[in-house]
mmCIF file of C-alpha atoms in Angstrom:
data_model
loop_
_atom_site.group_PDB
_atom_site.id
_atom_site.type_symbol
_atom_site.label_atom_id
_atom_site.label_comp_id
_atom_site.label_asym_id
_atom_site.label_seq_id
_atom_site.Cartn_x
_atom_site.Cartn_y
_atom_site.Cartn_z
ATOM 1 C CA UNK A 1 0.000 0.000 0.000
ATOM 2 C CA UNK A 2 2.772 2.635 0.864
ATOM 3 C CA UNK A 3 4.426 1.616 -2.447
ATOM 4 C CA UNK A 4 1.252 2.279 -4.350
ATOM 5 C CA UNK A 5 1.304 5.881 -2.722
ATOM 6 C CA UNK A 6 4.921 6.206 -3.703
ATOM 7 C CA UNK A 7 4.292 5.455 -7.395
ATOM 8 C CA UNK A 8 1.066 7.923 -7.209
ATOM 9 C CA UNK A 9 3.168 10.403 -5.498
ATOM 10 C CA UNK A 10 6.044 10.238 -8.115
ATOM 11 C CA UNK A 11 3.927 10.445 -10.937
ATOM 12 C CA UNK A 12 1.972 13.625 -9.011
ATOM 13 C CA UNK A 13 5.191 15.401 -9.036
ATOM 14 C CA UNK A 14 6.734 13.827 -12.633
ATOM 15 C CA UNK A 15 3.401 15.409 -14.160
ATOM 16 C CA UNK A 16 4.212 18.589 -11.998
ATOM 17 C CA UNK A 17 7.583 19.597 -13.626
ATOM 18 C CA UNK A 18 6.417 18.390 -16.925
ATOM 19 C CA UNK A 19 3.359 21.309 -16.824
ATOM 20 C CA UNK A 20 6.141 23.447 -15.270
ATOM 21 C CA UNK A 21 8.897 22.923 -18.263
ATOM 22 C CA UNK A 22 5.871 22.973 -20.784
ATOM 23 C CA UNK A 23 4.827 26.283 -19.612
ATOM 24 C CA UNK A 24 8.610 27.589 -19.625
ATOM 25 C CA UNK A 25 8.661 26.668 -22.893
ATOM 26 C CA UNK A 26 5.416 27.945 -24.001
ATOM 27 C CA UNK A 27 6.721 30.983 -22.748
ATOM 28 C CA UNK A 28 10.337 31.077 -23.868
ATOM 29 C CA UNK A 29 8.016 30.801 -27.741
ATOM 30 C CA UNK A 30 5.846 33.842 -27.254
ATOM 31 C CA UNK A 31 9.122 35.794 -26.311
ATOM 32 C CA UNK A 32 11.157 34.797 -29.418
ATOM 33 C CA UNK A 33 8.009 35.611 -31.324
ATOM 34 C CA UNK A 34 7.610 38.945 -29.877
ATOM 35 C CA UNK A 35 11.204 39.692 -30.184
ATOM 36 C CA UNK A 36 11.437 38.817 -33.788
ATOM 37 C CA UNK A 37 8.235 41.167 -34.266
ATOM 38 C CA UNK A 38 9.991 44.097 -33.036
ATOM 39 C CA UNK A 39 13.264 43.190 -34.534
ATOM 40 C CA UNK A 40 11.765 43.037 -38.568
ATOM 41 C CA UNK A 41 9.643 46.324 -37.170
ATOM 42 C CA UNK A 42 12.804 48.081 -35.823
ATOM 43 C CA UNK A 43 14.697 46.626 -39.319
ATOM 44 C CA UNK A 44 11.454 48.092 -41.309
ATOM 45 C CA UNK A 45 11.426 51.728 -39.757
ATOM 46 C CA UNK A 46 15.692 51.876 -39.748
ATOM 47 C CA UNK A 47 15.005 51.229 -43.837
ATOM 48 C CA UNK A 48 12.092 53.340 -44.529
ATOM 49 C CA UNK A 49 13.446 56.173 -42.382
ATOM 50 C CA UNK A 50 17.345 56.503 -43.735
ATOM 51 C CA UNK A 51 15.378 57.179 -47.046
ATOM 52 C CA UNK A 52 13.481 60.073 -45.464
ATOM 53 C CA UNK A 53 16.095 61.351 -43.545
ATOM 54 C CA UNK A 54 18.563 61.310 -46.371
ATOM 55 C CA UNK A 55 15.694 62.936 -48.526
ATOM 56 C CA UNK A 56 14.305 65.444 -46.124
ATOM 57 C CA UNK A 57 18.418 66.537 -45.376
ATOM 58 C CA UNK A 58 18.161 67.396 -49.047
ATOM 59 C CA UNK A 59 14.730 69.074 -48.873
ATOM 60 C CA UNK A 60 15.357 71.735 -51.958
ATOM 61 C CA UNK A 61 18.727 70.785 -53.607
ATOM 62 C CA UNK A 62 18.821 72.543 -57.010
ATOM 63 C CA UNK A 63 15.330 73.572 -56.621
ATOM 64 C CA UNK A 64 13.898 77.675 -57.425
ATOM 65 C CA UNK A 65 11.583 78.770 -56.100
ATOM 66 C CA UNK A 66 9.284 77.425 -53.495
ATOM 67 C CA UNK A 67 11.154 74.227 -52.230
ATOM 68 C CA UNK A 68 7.808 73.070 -50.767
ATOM 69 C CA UNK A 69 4.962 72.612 -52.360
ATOM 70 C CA UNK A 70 2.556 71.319 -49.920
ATOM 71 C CA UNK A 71 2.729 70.821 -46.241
ATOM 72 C CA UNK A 72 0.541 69.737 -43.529
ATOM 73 C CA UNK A 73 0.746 67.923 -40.344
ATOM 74 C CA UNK A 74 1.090 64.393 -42.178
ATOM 75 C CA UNK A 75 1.600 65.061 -45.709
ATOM 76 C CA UNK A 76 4.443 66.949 -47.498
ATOM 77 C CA UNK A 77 5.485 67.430 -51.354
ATOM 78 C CA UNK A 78 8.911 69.090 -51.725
ATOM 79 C CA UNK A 79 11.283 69.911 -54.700
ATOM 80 C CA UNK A 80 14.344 67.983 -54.923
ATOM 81 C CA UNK A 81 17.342 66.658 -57.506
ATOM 82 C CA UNK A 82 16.820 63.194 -55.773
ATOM 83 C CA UNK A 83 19.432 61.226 -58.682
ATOM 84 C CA UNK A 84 21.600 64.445 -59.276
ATOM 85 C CA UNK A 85 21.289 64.703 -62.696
ATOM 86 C CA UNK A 86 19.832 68.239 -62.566
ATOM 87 C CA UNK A 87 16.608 67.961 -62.775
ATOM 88 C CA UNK A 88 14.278 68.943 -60.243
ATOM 89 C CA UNK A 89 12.268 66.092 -58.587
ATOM 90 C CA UNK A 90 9.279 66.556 -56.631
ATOM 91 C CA UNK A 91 8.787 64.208 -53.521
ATOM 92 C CA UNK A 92 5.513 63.610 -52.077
ATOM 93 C CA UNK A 93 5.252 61.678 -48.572
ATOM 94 C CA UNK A 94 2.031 60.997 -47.573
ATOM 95 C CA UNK A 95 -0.146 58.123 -45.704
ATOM 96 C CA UNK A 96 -2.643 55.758 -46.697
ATOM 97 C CA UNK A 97 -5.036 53.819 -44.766
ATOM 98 C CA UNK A 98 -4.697 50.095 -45.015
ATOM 99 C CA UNK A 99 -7.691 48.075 -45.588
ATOM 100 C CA UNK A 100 -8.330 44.304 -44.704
ATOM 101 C CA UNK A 101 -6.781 44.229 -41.730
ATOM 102 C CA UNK A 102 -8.293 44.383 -38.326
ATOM 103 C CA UNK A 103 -7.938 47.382 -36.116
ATOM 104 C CA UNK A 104 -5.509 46.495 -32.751
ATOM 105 C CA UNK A 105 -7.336 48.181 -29.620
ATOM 106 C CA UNK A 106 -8.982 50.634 -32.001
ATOM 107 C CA UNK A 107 -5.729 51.805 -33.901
ATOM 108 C CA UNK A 108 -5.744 52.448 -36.972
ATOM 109 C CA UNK A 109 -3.178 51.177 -39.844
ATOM 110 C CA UNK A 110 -1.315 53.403 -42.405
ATOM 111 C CA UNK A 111 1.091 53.313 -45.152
ATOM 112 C CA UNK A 112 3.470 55.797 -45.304
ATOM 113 C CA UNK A 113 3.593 56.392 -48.795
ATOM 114 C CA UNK A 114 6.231 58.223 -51.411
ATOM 115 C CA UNK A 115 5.773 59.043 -54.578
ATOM 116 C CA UNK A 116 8.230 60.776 -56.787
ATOM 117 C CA UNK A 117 6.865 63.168 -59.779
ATOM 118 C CA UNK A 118 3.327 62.469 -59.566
ATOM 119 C CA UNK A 119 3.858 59.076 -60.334
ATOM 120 C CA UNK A 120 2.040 55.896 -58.203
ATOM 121 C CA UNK A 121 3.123 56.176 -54.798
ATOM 122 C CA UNK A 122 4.849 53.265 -53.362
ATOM 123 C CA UNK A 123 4.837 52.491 -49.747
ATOM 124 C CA UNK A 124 7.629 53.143 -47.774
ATOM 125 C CA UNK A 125 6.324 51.807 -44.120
ATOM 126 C CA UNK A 126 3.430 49.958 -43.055
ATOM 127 C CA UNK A 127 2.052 49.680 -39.816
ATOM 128 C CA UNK A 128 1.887 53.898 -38.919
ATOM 129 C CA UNK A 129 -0.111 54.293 -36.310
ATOM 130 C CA UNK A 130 1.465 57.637 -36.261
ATOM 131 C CA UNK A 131 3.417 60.709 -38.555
ATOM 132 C CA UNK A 132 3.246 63.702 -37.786
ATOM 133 C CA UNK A 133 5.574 66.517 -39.395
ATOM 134 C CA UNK A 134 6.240 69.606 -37.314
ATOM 135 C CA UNK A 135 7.605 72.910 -38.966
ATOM 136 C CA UNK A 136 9.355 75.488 -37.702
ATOM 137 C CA UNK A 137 9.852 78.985 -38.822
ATOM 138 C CA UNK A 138 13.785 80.656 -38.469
ATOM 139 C CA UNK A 139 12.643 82.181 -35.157
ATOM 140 C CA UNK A 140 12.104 78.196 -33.900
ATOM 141 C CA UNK A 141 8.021 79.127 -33.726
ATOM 142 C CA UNK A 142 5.532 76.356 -35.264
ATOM 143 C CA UNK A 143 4.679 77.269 -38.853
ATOM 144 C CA UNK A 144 2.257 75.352 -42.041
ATOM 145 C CA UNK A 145 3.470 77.972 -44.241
ATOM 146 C CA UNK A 146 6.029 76.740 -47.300
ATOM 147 C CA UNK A 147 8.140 79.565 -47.451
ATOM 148 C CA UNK A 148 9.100 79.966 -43.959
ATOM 149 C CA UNK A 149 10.190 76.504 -43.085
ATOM 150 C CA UNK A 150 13.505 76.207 -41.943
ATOM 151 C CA UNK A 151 13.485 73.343 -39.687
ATOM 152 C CA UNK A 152 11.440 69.940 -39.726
ATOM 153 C CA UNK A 153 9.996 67.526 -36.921
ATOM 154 C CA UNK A 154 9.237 64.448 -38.020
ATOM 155 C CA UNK A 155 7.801 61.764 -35.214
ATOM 156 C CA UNK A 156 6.879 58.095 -36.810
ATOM 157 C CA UNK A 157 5.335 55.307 -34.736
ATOM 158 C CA UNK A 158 4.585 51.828 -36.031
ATOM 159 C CA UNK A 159 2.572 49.198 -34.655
ATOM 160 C CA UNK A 160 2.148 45.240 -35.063
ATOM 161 C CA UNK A 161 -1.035 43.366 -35.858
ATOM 162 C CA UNK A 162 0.277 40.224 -34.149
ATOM 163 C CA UNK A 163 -0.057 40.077 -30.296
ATOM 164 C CA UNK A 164 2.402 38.943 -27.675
ATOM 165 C CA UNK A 165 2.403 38.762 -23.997
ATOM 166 C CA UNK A 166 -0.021 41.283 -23.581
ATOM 167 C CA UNK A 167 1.007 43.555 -26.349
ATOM 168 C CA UNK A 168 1.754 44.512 -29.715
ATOM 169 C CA UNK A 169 5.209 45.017 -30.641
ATOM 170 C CA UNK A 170 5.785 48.717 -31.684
ATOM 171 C CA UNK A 171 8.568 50.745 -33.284
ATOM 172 C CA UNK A 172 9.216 54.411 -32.853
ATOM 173 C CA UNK A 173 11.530 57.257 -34.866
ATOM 174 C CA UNK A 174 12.289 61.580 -34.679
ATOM 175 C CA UNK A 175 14.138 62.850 -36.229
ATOM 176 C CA UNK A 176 14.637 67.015 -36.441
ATOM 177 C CA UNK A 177 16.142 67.856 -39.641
ATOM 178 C CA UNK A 178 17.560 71.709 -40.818
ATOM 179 C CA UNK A 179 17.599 71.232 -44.352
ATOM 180 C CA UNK A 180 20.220 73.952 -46.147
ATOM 181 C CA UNK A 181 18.927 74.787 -49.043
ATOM 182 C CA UNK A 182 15.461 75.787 -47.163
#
């Protein structure tokens, strides 16, 4: 009899530290998951954002007249040799709702788009939950109007669809640029 609760008792506490190791390792999955998330969304916005920065640097290079064409909070066209060949480009950055995906607590999706000379735009970033393009006048006080613009804010958040632990991975950028041919 005192065997018998010896074997019960052994396989009580076997089955124990297999549901304990099981859950470690159920675990030890949803954090490489959620870690690889954020790592392709941190790779994504690095990609998408050394294009703008480079781009926004160069805000008016060989361009007359007004360098900017149209500005607002989350869109902005500008003037631009982006190939130097010397001719004028004009650069458009803009955002796009995406559609057939479902909304993560309520957020909505974009893609940050950029098209160059009016031609289809082409997304740079997916996932922007958030862009938002400050401008600032010589003085350092907020402006929306083209011709005064000497400094830019830029502030981009992205956010993941796929949910870990909790949470959705996210990725965030700013970047303050003083472009000199403004």
């Amino acid at each position: 009899m005192v065997a018998l609760l010896d074997l019960i008792g052994a396989a009580v506490i076997r089955g124990g530290i297999i549901m304990i190791l099981l859950q470690l390792t159920l675990s030890m999955q949803d954090v490489l998951y959620e870690r690889t998330e954020r790592a392709a969304m941190d790779q994504a916005m690095y990609e998408g954002t050394t294009l703008l920065s480079h781009e926004f640097r160069q805000m008016g290079y060989r361009a007359t007249g007004t360098e900017i064409t149209e500005l607002d909070t989350s869109v902005i066209t500008f003037k631009i040799d982006v190939d130097n060949d010397g001719s004028v480009d004009q650069i458009r950055y803009s955002l796009s709702q995406m559609s057939g995906i479902p909304d993560s607590l309520g957020v909505k999706k974009y893609y940050l788009n950029r098209s160059v000379n009016g031609a289809s735009a082409l997304p740079v970033l997916r996932y922007v939950t958030r862009f938002r393009i400050q401008c600032f006048d010589v003085n350092g006080q907020y402006t929306l109007t083209p011709y005064q613009v000497k400094s830019l804010n830029v502030i981009l958040q992205t956010q993941s669809n796929n949910f870990f632990n909790g949470r959705y991975p996210s990725s965030a950028w700013q970047g303050h640029f003083f472009p000199q041919n403004l």
